[in-house]
Rosetta silent file (secondary structure, phi, psi, omega in degrees, C-alpha in Angstrom):
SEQUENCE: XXXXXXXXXXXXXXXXXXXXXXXXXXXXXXXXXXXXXXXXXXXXXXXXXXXXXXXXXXXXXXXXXXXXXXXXXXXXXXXXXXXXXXXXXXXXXXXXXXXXXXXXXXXXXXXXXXXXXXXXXXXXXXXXXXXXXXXXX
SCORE:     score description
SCORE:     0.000 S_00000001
   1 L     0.000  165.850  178.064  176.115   65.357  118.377 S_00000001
   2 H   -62.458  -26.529 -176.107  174.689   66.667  115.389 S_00000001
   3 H   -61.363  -50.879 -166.822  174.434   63.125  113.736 S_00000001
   4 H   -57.811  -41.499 -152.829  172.631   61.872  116.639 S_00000001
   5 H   -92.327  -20.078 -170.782  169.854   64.429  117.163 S_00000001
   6 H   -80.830  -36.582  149.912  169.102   64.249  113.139 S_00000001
   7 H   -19.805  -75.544  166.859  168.798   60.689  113.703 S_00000001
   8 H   -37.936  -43.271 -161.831  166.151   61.251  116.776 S_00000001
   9 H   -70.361  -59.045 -159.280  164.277   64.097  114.170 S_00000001
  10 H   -57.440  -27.337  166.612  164.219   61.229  111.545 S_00000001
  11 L  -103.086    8.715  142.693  162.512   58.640  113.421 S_00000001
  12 L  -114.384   44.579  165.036  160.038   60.663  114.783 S_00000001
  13 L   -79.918  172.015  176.960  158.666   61.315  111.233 S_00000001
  14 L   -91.747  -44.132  169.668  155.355   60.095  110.219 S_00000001
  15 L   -50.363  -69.467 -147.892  157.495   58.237  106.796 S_00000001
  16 L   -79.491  -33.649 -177.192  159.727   56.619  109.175 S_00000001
  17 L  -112.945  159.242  176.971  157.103   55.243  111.659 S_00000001
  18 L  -130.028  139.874  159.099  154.166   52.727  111.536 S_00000001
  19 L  -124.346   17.474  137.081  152.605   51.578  113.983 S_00000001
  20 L   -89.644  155.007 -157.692  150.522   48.914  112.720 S_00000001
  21 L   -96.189  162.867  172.524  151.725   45.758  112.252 S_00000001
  22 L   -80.942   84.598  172.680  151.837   43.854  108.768 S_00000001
  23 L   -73.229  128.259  159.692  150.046   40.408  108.814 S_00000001
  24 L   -79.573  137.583  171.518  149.710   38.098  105.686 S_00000001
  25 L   -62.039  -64.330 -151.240  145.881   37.013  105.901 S_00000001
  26 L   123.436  -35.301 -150.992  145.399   34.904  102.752 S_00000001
  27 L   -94.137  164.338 -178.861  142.789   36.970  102.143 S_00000001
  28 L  -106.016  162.985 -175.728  142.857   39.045   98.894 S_00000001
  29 L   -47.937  130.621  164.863  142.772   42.540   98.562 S_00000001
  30 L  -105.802  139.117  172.442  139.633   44.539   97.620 S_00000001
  31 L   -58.108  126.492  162.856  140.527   46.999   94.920 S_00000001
  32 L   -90.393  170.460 -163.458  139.591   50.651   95.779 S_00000001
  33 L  -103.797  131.592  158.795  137.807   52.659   93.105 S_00000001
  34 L   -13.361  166.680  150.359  139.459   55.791   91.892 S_00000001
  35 L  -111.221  147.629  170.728  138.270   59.111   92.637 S_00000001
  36 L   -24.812  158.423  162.820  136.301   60.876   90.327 S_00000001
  37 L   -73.338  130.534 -153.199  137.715   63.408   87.924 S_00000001
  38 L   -63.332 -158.585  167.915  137.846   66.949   89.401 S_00000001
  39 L   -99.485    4.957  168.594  135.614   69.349   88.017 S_00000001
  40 L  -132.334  179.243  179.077  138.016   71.176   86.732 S_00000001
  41 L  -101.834  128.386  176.916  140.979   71.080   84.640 S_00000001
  42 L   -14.853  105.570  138.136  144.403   69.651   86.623 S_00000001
  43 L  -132.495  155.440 -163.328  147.398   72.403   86.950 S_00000001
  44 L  -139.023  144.354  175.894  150.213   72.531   88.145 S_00000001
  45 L  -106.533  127.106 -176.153  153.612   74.632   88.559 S_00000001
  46 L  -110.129   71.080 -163.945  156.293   72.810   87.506 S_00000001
  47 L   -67.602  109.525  163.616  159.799   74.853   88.309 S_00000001
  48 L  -103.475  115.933 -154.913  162.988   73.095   86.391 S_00000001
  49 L   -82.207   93.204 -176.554  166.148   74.591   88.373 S_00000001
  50 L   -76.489  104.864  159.125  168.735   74.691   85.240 S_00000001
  51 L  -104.691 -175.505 -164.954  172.509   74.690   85.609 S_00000001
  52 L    73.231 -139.561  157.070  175.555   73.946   83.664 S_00000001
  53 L   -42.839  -66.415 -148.739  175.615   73.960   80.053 S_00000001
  54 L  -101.167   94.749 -170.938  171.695   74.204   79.777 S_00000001
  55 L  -113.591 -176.020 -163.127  171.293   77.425   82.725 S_00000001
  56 H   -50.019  -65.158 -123.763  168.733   79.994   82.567 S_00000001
  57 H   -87.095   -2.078  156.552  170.641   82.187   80.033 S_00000001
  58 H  -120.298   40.942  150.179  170.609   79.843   77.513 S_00000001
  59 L  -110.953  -35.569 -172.979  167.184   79.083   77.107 S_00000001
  60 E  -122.895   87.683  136.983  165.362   82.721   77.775 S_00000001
  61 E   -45.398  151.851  155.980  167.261   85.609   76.709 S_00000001
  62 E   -39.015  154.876  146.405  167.141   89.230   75.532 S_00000001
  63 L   -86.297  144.376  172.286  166.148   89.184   72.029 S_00000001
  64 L   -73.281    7.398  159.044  168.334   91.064   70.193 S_00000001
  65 L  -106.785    8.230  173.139  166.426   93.651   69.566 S_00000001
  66 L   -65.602  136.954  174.297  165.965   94.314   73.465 S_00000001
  67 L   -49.633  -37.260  176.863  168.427   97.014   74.686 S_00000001
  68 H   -84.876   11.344 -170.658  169.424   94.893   76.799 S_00000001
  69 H   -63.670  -52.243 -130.440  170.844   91.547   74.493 S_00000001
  70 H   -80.101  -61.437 -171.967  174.307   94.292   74.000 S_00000001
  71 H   -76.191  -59.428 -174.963  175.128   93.660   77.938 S_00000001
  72 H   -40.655  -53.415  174.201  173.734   89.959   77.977 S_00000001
  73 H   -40.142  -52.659 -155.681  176.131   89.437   74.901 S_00000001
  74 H   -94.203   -5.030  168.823  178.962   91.031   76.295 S_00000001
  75 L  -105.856    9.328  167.996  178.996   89.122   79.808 S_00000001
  76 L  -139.785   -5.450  126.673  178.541   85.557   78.016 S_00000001
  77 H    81.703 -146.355  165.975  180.417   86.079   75.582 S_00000001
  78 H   -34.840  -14.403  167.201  181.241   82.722   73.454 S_00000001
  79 H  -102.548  -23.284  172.671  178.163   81.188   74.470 S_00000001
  80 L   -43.309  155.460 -163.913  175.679   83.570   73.932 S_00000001
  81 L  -111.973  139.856  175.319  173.150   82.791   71.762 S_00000001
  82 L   -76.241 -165.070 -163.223  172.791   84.630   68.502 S_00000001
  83 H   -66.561  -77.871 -173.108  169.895   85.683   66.182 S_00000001
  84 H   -68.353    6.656  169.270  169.763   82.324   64.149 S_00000001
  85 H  -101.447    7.350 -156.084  169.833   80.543   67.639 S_00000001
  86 E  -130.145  144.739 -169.949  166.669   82.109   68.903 S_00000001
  87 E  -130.867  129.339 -175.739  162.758   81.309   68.380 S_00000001
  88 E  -121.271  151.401 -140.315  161.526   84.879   69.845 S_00000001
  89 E  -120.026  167.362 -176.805  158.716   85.011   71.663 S_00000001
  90 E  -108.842   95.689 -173.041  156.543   88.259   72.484 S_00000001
  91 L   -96.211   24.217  178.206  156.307   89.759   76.040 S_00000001
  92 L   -55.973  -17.125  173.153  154.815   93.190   75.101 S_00000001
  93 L   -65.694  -31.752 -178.743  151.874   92.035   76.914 S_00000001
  94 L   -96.028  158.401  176.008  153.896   92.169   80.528 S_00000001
  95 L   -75.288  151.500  172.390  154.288   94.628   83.008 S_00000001
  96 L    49.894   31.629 -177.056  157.454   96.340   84.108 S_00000001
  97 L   -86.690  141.572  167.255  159.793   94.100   81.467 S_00000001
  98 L   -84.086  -39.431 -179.857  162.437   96.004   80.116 S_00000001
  99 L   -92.973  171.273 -179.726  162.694   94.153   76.687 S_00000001
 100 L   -94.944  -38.068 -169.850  159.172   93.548   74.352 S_00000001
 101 E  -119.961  142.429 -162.675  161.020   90.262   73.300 S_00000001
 102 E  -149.076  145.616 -178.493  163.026   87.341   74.636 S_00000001
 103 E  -143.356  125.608 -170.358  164.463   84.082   72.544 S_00000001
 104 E   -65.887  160.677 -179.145  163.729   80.885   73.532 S_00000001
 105 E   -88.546  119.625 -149.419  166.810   78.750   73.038 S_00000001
 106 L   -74.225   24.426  157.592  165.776   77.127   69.209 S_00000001
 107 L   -90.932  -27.524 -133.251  166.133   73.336   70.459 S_00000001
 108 L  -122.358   39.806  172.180  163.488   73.881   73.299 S_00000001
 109 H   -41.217  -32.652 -176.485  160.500   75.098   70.859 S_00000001
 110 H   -58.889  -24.771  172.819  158.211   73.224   73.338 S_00000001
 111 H   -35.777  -45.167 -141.627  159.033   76.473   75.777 S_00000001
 112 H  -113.514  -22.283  154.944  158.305   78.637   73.681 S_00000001
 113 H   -83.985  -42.021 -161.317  154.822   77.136   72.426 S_00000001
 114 H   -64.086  -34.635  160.392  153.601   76.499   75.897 S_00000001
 115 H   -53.861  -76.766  168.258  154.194   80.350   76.393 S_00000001
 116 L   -55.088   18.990  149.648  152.869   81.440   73.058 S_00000001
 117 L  -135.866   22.776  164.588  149.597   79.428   74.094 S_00000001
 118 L    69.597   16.669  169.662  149.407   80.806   77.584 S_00000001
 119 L   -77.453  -31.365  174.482  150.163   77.237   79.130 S_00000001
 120 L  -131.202  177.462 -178.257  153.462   77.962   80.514 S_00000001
 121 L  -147.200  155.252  164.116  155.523   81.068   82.048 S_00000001
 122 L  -123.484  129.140 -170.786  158.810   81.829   82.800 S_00000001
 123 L  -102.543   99.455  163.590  160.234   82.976   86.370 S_00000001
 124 L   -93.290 -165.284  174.448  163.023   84.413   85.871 S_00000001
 125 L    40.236   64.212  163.236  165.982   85.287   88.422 S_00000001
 126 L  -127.092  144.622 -156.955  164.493   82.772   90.984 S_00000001
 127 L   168.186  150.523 -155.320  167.344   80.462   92.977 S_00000001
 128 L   -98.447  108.465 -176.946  167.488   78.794   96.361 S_00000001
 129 L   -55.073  141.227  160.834  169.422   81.643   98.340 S_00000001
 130 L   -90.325  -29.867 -171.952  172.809   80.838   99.855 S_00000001
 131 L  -144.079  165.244 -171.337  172.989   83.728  102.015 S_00000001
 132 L   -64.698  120.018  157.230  170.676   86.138  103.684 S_00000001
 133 L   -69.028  152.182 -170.587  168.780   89.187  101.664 S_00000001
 134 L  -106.059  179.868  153.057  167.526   92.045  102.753 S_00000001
 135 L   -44.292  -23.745 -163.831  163.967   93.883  101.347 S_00000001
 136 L  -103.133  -30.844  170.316  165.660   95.718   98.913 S_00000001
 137 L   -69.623    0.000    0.000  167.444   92.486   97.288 S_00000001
């Protein structure tokens, strides 16, 4: 069965097995030393996968003055976020964008400084596929 053989995969993990045994000694531990600090400084990409209430579209949006706010508006409708809801941030700098501008949702300012100081990015349209795509998708 299906149970069974995931079982079998699961126990022949590296996590699941040890093969030294655990004694107690007595004896105490010697502390290892850290390792150094790199040499450079620590980054990382940190992806938060939003849904519900707080989903992509209401943290990075068209700005309204992007052509494109007028459709974004008109498919979310009661939730969309307006003018006075928006801390807008400046993408004139990227390639192939259709809007110059996008607004941050205005509780999440940290977004929108980590952007404006070239510490963060935003991916948009990224999601864990359900079903198969082609090249063209």
């Amino acid at each position: 069965s299906a149970l069974k053989l995931a079982q079998q995969l699961i126990t022949t993990t590296p996590e699941f097995n040890s093969n030294n045994l655990a004694r107690k000694t007595g004896n105490k531990r010697v502390p290892t030393t850290p390792d150094p600090a790199a040499p450079v400084p620590y980054k990382a990409i940190v992806v938060l996968s939003l849904d519900g209430g707080l989903d992509s579209f209401n943290v990075l949006t068209p700005h309204t003055t992007c052509p494109l706010y007028r459709s974004y508006a008109q498919e979310r409708d009661d939730v969309k976020l307006e003018l006075d809801e928006m801390l807008e941030i400046d993408a004139s700098s990227s390639e192939n964008q259709p809007c110059t501008s996008f607004g941050v949702h205005h509780r999440l300012p940290i977004f929108r400084d980590l952007y404006n100081s070239g510490e963060g990015i935003f991916f948009c349209k990224h999601w864990s596929l359900g079903q198969t795509c082609d090249e063209a998708q």
